[in-house]
PDB file of C-alpha atoms in Angstrom:
ATOM      1  CA  UNK R 259     137.660 110.783 149.406  1.00  0.00           C
ATOM      2  CA  UNK R 260     136.555 112.934 146.459  1.00  0.00           C
ATOM      3  CA  UNK R 261     138.270 116.314 146.309  1.00  0.00           C
ATOM      4  CA  UNK R 262     135.725 119.105 145.944  1.00  0.00           C
ATOM      5  CA  UNK R 263     136.277 121.237 142.866  1.00  0.00           C
ATOM      6  CA  UNK R 264     134.281 123.941 141.144  1.00  0.00           C
ATOM      7  CA  UNK R 265     132.910 121.436 138.583  1.00  0.00           C
ATOM      8  CA  UNK R 266     131.828 119.221 141.486  1.00  0.00           C
ATOM      9  CA  UNK R 267     129.885 122.122 143.028  1.00  0.00           C
ATOM     10  CA  UNK R 268     128.299 122.956 139.689  1.00  0.00           C
ATOM     11  CA  UNK R 269     127.250 119.326 139.266  1.00  0.00           C
ATOM     12  CA  UNK R 270     125.727 119.418 142.764  1.00  0.00           C
ATOM     13  CA  UNK R 271     123.557 122.348 141.657  1.00  0.00           C
ATOM     14  CA  UNK R 272     122.388 120.471 138.562  1.00  0.00           C
ATOM     15  CA  UNK R 273     121.496 117.440 140.687  1.00  0.00           C
ATOM     16  CA  UNK R 274     119.770 119.509 143.356  1.00  0.00           C
ATOM     17  CA  UNK R 275     122.237 118.519 146.095  1.00  0.00           C
ATOM     18  CA  UNK R 276     122.744 121.280 148.640  1.00  0.00           C
ATOM     19  CA  UNK R 277     126.229 122.772 149.034  1.00  0.00           C
ATOM     20  CA  UNK R 278     127.529 123.264 152.578  1.00  0.00           C
ATOM     21  CA  UNK R 279     130.044 125.959 153.411  1.00  0.00           C
ATOM     22  CA  UNK R 280     131.546 127.280 156.616  1.00  0.00           C
ATOM     23  CA  UNK R 281     133.562 130.403 157.334  1.00  0.00           C
ATOM     24  CA  UNK R 282     136.683 129.465 159.272  1.00  0.00           C
ATOM     25  CA  UNK R 283     139.919 131.219 160.109  1.00  0.00           C
ATOM     26  CA  UNK R 284     142.349 128.692 161.556  1.00  0.00           C
ATOM     27  CA  UNK R 285     143.793 125.206 161.235  1.00  0.00           C
ATOM     28  CA  UNK R 286     141.911 123.221 163.940  1.00  0.00           C
ATOM     29  CA  UNK R 287     138.439 124.418 162.940  1.00  0.00           C
ATOM     30  CA  UNK R 288     139.208 123.915 159.255  1.00  0.00           C
ATOM     31  CA  UNK R 289     140.363 120.350 159.990  1.00  0.00           C
ATOM     32  CA  UNK R 290     137.183 119.506 161.884  1.00  0.00           C
ATOM     33  CA  UNK R 291     134.848 121.087 159.311  1.00  0.00           C
ATOM     34  CA  UNK R 292     136.623 119.271 156.500  1.00  0.00           C
ATOM     35  CA  UNK R 293     136.351 115.970 158.328  1.00  0.00           C
ATOM     36  CA  UNK R 294     132.622 116.593 158.878  1.00  0.00           C
ATOM     37  CA  UNK R 295     132.158 116.755 155.118  1.00  0.00           C
ATOM     38  CA  UNK R 296     131.602 120.433 154.302  1.00  0.00           C
ATOM     39  CA  UNK R 297     132.097 121.284 150.638  1.00  0.00           C
ATOM     40  CA  UNK R 298     133.549 124.772 151.007  1.00  0.00           C
ATOM     41  CA  UNK R 299     135.669 126.487 153.658  1.00  0.00           C
ATOM     42  CA  UNK R 300     135.611 130.256 153.239  1.00  0.00           C
ATOM     43  CA  UNK R 301     138.267 132.392 154.921  1.00  0.00           C
ATOM     44  CA  UNK R 302     136.351 135.590 155.599  1.00  0.00           C
ATOM     45  CA  UNK R 303     137.611 139.123 156.074  1.00  0.00           C
ATOM     46  CA  UNK R 304     135.559 138.963 159.266  1.00  0.00           C
ATOM     47  CA  UNK R 305     138.606 137.256 160.798  1.00  0.00           C
ATOM     48  CA  UNK R 306     139.843 140.679 161.917  1.00  0.00           C
ATOM     49  CA  UNK R 307     136.734 141.413 163.952  1.00  0.00           C
ATOM     50  CA  UNK R 308     135.832 137.892 165.095  1.00  0.00           C
ATOM     51  CA  UNK R 309     139.249 136.447 165.884  1.00  0.00           C
ATOM     52  CA  UNK R 310     141.545 139.412 166.481  1.00  0.00           C
ATOM     53  CA  UNK R 311     139.192 141.977 167.986  1.00  0.00           C
ATOM     54  CA  UNK R 312     139.443 144.632 165.278  1.00  0.00           C
ATOM     55  CA  UNK R 313     136.590 147.200 165.240  1.00  0.00           C
ATOM     56  CA  UNK R 314     135.137 146.115 161.871  1.00  0.00           C
ATOM     57  CA  UNK R 315     135.909 143.907 158.887  1.00  0.00           C
ATOM     58  CA  UNK R 316     137.451 146.848 157.029  1.00  0.00           C
ATOM     59  CA  UNK R 317     140.709 146.904 159.009  1.00  0.00           C
ATOM     60  CA  UNK R 318     141.999 143.465 158.026  1.00  0.00           C
ATOM     61  CA  UNK R 319     144.981 143.534 155.652  1.00  0.00           C
ATOM     62  CA  UNK R 320     146.164 141.223 152.901  1.00  0.00           C
ATOM     63  CA  UNK R 321     149.048 140.099 155.127  1.00  0.00           C
ATOM     64  CA  UNK R 322     146.627 139.147 157.916  1.00  0.00           C
ATOM     65  CA  UNK R 323     144.300 137.313 155.545  1.00  0.00           C
ATOM     66  CA  UNK R 324     147.260 135.406 154.160  1.00  0.00           C
ATOM     67  CA  UNK R 325     148.042 134.129 157.665  1.00  0.00           C
ATOM     68  CA  UNK R 326     144.474 132.862 158.053  1.00  0.00           C
ATOM     69  CA  UNK R 327     144.290 131.468 154.518  1.00  0.00           C
ATOM     70  CA  UNK R 328     147.523 129.494 154.893  1.00  0.00           C
ATOM     71  CA  UNK R 329     146.337 128.037 158.208  1.00  0.00           C
ATOM     72  CA  UNK R 330     143.011 126.928 156.738  1.00  0.00           C
ATOM     73  CA  UNK R 331     144.735 125.521 153.646  1.00  0.00           C
ATOM     74  CA  UNK R 332     146.901 123.321 155.886  1.00  0.00           C
ATOM     75  CA  UNK R 333     143.807 122.015 157.653  1.00  0.00           C
ATOM     76  CA  UNK R 334     141.698 121.187 154.596  1.00  0.00           C
ATOM     77  CA  UNK R 335     142.193 118.096 152.466  1.00  0.00           C
ATOM     78  CA  UNK R 336     138.826 117.579 150.751  1.00  0.00           C
ATOM     79  CA  UNK R 337     136.858 120.842 150.697  1.00  0.00           C
ATOM     80  CA  UNK R 338     137.367 123.744 148.341  1.00  0.00           C
ATOM     81  CA  UNK R 339     139.090 126.722 150.011  1.00  0.00           C
ATOM     82  CA  UNK R 340     137.986 130.282 149.262  1.00  0.00           C
ATOM     83  CA  UNK R 341     139.558 133.417 150.686  1.00  0.00           C
ATOM     84  CA  UNK R 342     138.128 136.931 150.795  1.00  0.00           C
ATOM     85  CA  UNK R 343     139.944 139.764 149.069  1.00  0.00           C
ATOM     86  CA  UNK R 344     140.229 142.474 151.779  1.00  0.00           C
ATOM     87  CA  UNK R 345     138.419 145.766 151.363  1.00  0.00           C
ATOM     88  CA  UNK R 346     141.616 147.822 151.130  1.00  0.00           C
ATOM     89  CA  UNK R 347     142.772 146.441 147.766  1.00  0.00           C
ATOM     90  CA  UNK R 348     139.189 146.266 146.469  1.00  0.00           C
ATOM     91  CA  UNK R 349     138.655 149.954 147.269  1.00  0.00           C
ATOM     92  CA  UNK R 350     141.992 150.802 145.645  1.00  0.00           C
ATOM     93  CA  UNK R 351     140.783 149.521 142.280  1.00  0.00           C
ATOM     94  CA  UNK R 352     141.008 146.576 139.916  1.00  0.00           C
ATOM     95  CA  UNK R 353     144.801 146.452 139.625  1.00  0.00           C
ATOM     96  CA  UNK R 354     145.283 146.332 143.401  1.00  0.00           C
ATOM     97  CA  UNK R 355     142.508 143.773 143.799  1.00  0.00           C
ATOM     98  CA  UNK R 356     144.016 141.487 141.142  1.00  0.00           C
ATOM     99  CA  UNK R 357     147.434 141.761 142.802  1.00  0.00           C
ATOM    100  CA  UNK R 358     145.945 140.778 146.175  1.00  0.00           C
ATOM    101  CA  UNK R 359     144.043 137.948 144.517  1.00  0.00           C
ATOM    102  CA  UNK R 360     147.194 136.455 143.035  1.00  0.00           C
ATOM    103  CA  UNK R 361     148.863 136.519 146.443  1.00  0.00           C
ATOM    104  CA  UNK R 362     145.926 134.743 148.070  1.00  0.00           C
ATOM    105  CA  UNK R 363     146.043 132.103 145.355  1.00  0.00           C
ATOM    106  CA  UNK R 364     149.794 131.590 145.047  1.00  0.00           C
ATOM    107  CA  UNK R 365     150.956 132.271 148.609  1.00  0.00           C
ATOM    108  CA  UNK R 366     147.803 131.449 150.532  1.00  0.00           C
ATOM    109  CA  UNK R 367     146.807 128.359 148.587  1.00  0.00           C
ATOM    110  CA  UNK R 368     143.221 129.512 147.976  1.00  0.00           C
ATOM    111  CA  UNK R 369     141.332 127.567 145.320  1.00  0.00           C
ATOM    112  CA  UNK R 370     139.226 130.643 144.636  1.00  0.00           C
ATOM    113  CA  UNK R 371     138.718 134.147 146.011  1.00  0.00           C
ATOM    114  CA  UNK R 372     135.606 135.953 147.163  1.00  0.00           C
ATOM    115  CA  UNK R 373     135.064 139.563 146.229  1.00  0.00           C
ATOM    116  CA  UNK R 374     132.102 141.925 146.495  1.00  0.00           C
ATOM    117  CA  UNK R 375     130.475 141.672 143.104  1.00  0.00           C
ATOM    118  CA  UNK R 376     131.608 144.225 140.575  1.00  0.00           C
ATOM    119  CA  UNK R 377     131.476 142.511 137.157  1.00  0.00           C
ATOM    120  CA  UNK R 378     134.531 144.371 135.812  1.00  0.00           C
ATOM    121  CA  UNK R 379     136.610 143.333 138.833  1.00  0.00           C
ATOM    122  CA  UNK R 380     135.364 139.756 138.598  1.00  0.00           C
ATOM    123  CA  UNK R 381     136.278 139.662 134.911  1.00  0.00           C
ATOM    124  CA  UNK R 382     139.801 140.975 135.585  1.00  0.00           C
ATOM    125  CA  UNK R 383     140.447 138.451 138.348  1.00  0.00           C
ATOM    126  CA  UNK R 384     139.211 135.545 136.230  1.00  0.00           C
ATOM    127  CA  UNK R 385     141.438 136.702 133.347  1.00  0.00           C
ATOM    128  CA  UNK R 386     144.357 136.623 135.785  1.00  0.00           C
ATOM    129  CA  UNK R 387     143.656 132.930 136.256  1.00  0.00           C
ATOM    130  CA  UNK R 388     141.888 132.833 139.627  1.00  0.00           C
ATOM    131  CA  UNK R 389     138.294 131.553 140.018  1.00  0.00           C
ATOM    132  CA  UNK R 390     135.879 133.959 141.708  1.00  0.00           C
ATOM    133  CA  UNK R 391     133.198 133.506 144.356  1.00  0.00           C
ATOM    134  CA  UNK R 392     131.230 136.731 143.746  1.00  0.00           C
ATOM    135  CA  UNK R 393     129.305 138.309 146.606  1.00  0.00           C
ATOM    136  CA  UNK R 394     126.260 140.530 146.183  1.00  0.00           C
ATOM    137  CA  UNK R 395     123.456 141.648 148.463  1.00  0.00           C
ATOM    138  CA  UNK R 396     119.686 141.646 148.251  1.00  0.00           C
ATOM    139  CA  UNK R 397     117.062 143.288 150.409  1.00  0.00           C
ATOM    140  CA  UNK R 398     113.343 144.033 150.386  1.00  0.00           C
ATOM    141  CA  UNK R 399     113.887 147.415 148.772  1.00  0.00           C
ATOM    142  CA  UNK R 400     115.675 145.984 145.703  1.00  0.00           C
ATOM    143  CA  UNK R 401     113.472 144.700 142.833  1.00  0.00           C
ATOM    144  CA  UNK R 402     113.837 141.005 142.057  1.00  0.00           C
ATOM    145  CA  UNK R 403     114.523 141.757 138.397  1.00  0.00           C
ATOM    146  CA  UNK R 404     117.472 143.955 139.309  1.00  0.00           C
ATOM    147  CA  UNK R 405     118.974 141.216 141.484  1.00  0.00           C
ATOM    148  CA  UNK R 406     118.507 138.631 138.740  1.00  0.00           C
ATOM    149  CA  UNK R 407     120.225 140.975 136.282  1.00  0.00           C
ATOM    150  CA  UNK R 408     123.136 141.471 138.701  1.00  0.00           C
ATOM    151  CA  UNK R 409     123.543 137.726 139.122  1.00  0.00           C
ATOM    152  CA  UNK R 410     123.529 137.183 135.345  1.00  0.00           C
ATOM    153  CA  UNK R 411     126.140 139.896 134.830  1.00  0.00           C
ATOM    154  CA  UNK R 412     128.394 138.308 137.456  1.00  0.00           C
ATOM    155  CA  UNK R 413     127.999 134.921 135.792  1.00  0.00           C
ATOM    156  CA  UNK R 414     128.761 136.454 132.388  1.00  0.00           C
ATOM    157  CA  UNK R 415     131.873 138.076 133.890  1.00  0.00           C
ATOM    158  CA  UNK R 416     133.152 134.608 134.756  1.00  0.00           C
ATOM    159  CA  UNK R 417     132.135 134.072 138.384  1.00  0.00           C
ATOM    160  CA  UNK R 418     132.140 130.385 139.350  1.00  0.00           C
ATOM    161  CA  UNK R 419     129.956 130.744 142.428  1.00  0.00           C
ATOM    162  CA  UNK R 420     127.666 133.402 143.907  1.00  0.00           C
ATOM    163  CA  UNK R 421     127.303 134.428 147.563  1.00  0.00           C
ATOM    164  CA  UNK R 422     123.834 135.990 147.612  1.00  0.00           C
ATOM    165  CA  UNK R 423     123.332 137.632 150.989  1.00  0.00           C
ATOM    166  CA  UNK R 424     119.930 138.743 152.315  1.00  0.00           C
ATOM    167  CA  UNK R 425     118.328 136.912 149.416  1.00  0.00           C
ATOM    168  CA  UNK R 426     114.854 136.092 150.709  1.00  0.00           C
ATOM    169  CA  UNK R 427     112.720 133.283 149.261  1.00  0.00           C
ATOM    170  CA  UNK R 428     111.404 135.188 146.234  1.00  0.00           C
ATOM    171  CA  UNK R 429     114.607 136.798 144.960  1.00  0.00           C
ATOM    172  CA  UNK R 430     116.730 133.853 146.052  1.00  0.00           C
ATOM    173  CA  UNK R 431     114.667 131.339 144.096  1.00  0.00           C
ATOM    174  CA  UNK R 432     114.569 133.610 141.047  1.00  0.00           C
ATOM    175  CA  UNK R 433     118.352 134.058 141.006  1.00  0.00           C
ATOM    176  CA  UNK R 434     118.983 130.328 141.487  1.00  0.00           C
ATOM    177  CA  UNK R 435     116.778 129.608 138.461  1.00  0.00           C
ATOM    178  CA  UNK R 436     118.298 132.371 136.331  1.00  0.00           C
ATOM    179  CA  UNK R 437     121.963 131.299 136.491  1.00  0.00           C
ATOM    180  CA  UNK R 438     123.749 128.003 135.882  1.00  0.00           C
ATOM    181  CA  UNK R 439     126.372 128.504 138.590  1.00  0.00           C
ATOM    182  CA  UNK R 440     125.726 127.624 142.263  1.00  0.00           C
ATOM    183  CA  UNK R 441     124.115 130.324 144.398  1.00  0.00           C
ATOM    184  CA  UNK R 442     124.759 129.957 148.108  1.00  0.00           C
ATOM    185  CA  UNK R 443     124.416 132.413 150.960  1.00  0.00           C
ATOM    186  CA  UNK R 444     125.020 133.103 154.582  1.00  0.00           C
ATOM    187  CA  UNK R 445     123.222 136.079 156.091  1.00  0.00           C
ATOM    188  CA  UNK R 446     119.550 135.935 155.182  1.00  0.00           C
ATOM    189  CA  UNK R 447     119.902 132.748 153.161  1.00  0.00           C
ATOM    190  CA  UNK R 448     117.632 129.739 153.236  1.00  0.00           C
ATOM    191  CA  UNK R 449     116.597 126.493 151.561  1.00  0.00           C
ATOM    192  CA  UNK R 450     115.624 128.389 148.407  1.00  0.00           C
ATOM    193  CA  UNK R 451     119.348 128.671 147.535  1.00  0.00           C
ATOM    194  CA  UNK R 452     121.704 125.993 146.200  1.00  0.00           C
ATOM    195  CA  UNK R 453     123.345 125.827 149.613  1.00  0.00           C
ATOM    196  CA  UNK R 454     124.282 127.670 152.772  1.00  0.00           C
ATOM    197  CA  UNK R 455     127.385 129.194 154.312  1.00  0.00           C
ATOM    198  CA  UNK R 456     127.548 129.381 158.102  1.00  0.00           C
ATOM    199  CA  UNK R 457     130.133 131.121 160.247  1.00  0.00           C
ATOM    200  CA  UNK R 458     131.864 128.357 162.202  1.00  0.00           C
ATOM    201  CA  UNK R 459     131.978 130.562 165.320  1.00  0.00           C
ATOM    202  CA  UNK R 460     128.192 130.899 165.167  1.00  0.00           C
ATOM    203  CA  UNK R 461     127.505 127.234 164.462  1.00  0.00           C
ATOM    204  CA  UNK R 462     129.510 126.124 167.503  1.00  0.00           C
ATOM    205  CA  UNK R 463     128.831 129.111 169.766  1.00  0.00           C
ATOM    206  CA  UNK R 464     132.496 130.065 169.935  1.00  0.00           C
ATOM    207  CA  UNK R 465     133.331 133.428 171.484  1.00  0.00           C
ATOM    208  CA  UNK R 466     132.586 135.300 174.689  1.00  0.00           C
ATOM    209  CA  UNK R 467     129.351 136.786 173.347  1.00  0.00           C
ATOM    210  CA  UNK R 468     127.781 133.306 173.359  1.00  0.00           C
ATOM    211  CA  UNK R 469     128.207 132.850 177.116  1.00  0.00           C
ATOM    212  CA  UNK R 470     125.094 134.875 177.907  1.00  0.00           C
ATOM    213  CA  UNK R 471     123.301 134.361 174.605  1.00  0.00           C
ATOM    214  CA  UNK R 472     120.110 132.384 174.115  1.00  0.00           C
ATOM    215  CA  UNK R 473     120.549 132.195 170.352  1.00  0.00           C
ATOM    216  CA  UNK R 474     120.300 128.648 169.057  1.00  0.00           C
ATOM    217  CA  UNK R 475     123.579 127.025 168.025  1.00  0.00           C
ATOM    218  CA  UNK R 476     124.544 123.415 167.350  1.00  0.00           C
ATOM    219  CA  UNK R 477     126.644 123.500 170.532  1.00  0.00           C
ATOM    220  CA  UNK R 478     127.635 126.304 172.910  1.00  0.00           C
ATOM    221  CA  UNK R 479     131.410 126.062 173.022  1.00  0.00           C
ATOM    222  CA  UNK R 480     131.696 129.328 174.921  1.00  0.00           C
ATOM    223  CA  UNK R 481     129.695 128.089 177.904  1.00  0.00           C
ATOM    224  CA  UNK R 482     131.516 124.758 177.931  1.00  0.00           C
ATOM    225  CA  UNK R 483     134.863 126.566 177.762  1.00  0.00           C
ATOM    226  CA  UNK R 484     133.902 128.872 180.624  1.00  0.00           C
ATOM    227  CA  UNK R 485     132.990 125.845 182.737  1.00  0.00           C
ATOM    228  CA  UNK R 486     136.276 124.140 181.859  1.00  0.00           C
ATOM    229  CA  UNK R 487     138.443 127.170 182.639  1.00  0.00           C
ATOM    230  CA  UNK R 488     136.548 127.778 185.877  1.00  0.00           C
ATOM    231  CA  UNK R 489     137.258 124.180 186.893  1.00  0.00           C
ATOM    232  CA  UNK R 490     140.917 124.599 185.943  1.00  0.00           C
ATOM    233  CA  UNK R 491     141.204 127.705 188.118  1.00  0.00           C
ATOM    234  CA  UNK R 492     139.586 125.848 191.025  1.00  0.00           C
ATOM    235  CA  UNK R 493     141.930 122.843 190.665  1.00  0.00           C
ATOM    236  CA  UNK R 494     145.074 124.962 190.600  1.00  0.00           C
ATOM    237  CA  UNK R 495     143.959 127.212 193.462  1.00  0.00           C
ATOM    238  CA  UNK R 496     143.162 124.186 195.659  1.00  0.00           C
ATOM    239  CA  UNK R 497     146.328 122.275 194.791  1.00  0.00           C
ATOM    240  CA  UNK R 498     144.534 119.434 192.978  1.00  0.00           C
ATOM    241  CA  UNK R 499     146.120 117.656 190.036  1.00  0.00           C
ATOM    242  CA  UNK R 500     144.819 119.292 186.835  1.00  0.00           C
ATOM    243  CA  UNK R 501     143.248 117.306 184.002  1.00  0.00           C
ATOM    244  CA  UNK R 502     144.851 116.768 180.644  1.00  0.00           C
TER     245      UNK R 502
END
């Protein structure tokens, strides 16, 4: 079983092999994704909203992300583990962001950290000894040349990997060609990138919102769970022996 490293991902880009990432927050899902053969497990700051019911991603703290990062680290043997730097330290400036980064690396066991792409912040984190997965966003209103320039500046700052969100086929392909590091993306990504990141909850339809949703997923865990719990309630109410 080959351990995934940053050089392995960079070699995958050179060979044209697509990189597969999932966003996960806890031990069981991380275990299953790792066993399936994903290359990257990303612990997102969306854990606060998606797992703990916080209003937005902005509320999650470094202490909360450390809990999630440690759990995922325990569940992953092969894949590379990335953990988001929460918005609080990022908004507080480079020194606070670097401090949070070192905690995620040393205490959380993250192989790399993901941060919204400011080249100066990326450079400072890399100098502190932690690899960076740099996030930046595209959109129809942003010229392709500007996005290519941003990607190059992040690469020059030392980023090992780029998370290009809302890339689109034109800008996405241009950025992939312009930099030597892997460019993957979740929201608004596609086959024009070096790979894809998918939220595990979305891929497996996990969460109450999927019960009444017609959105395509690989499986609808929410509906299956509702059926299972409904059957459990019926068994207990009727005095039948429960399963498992």
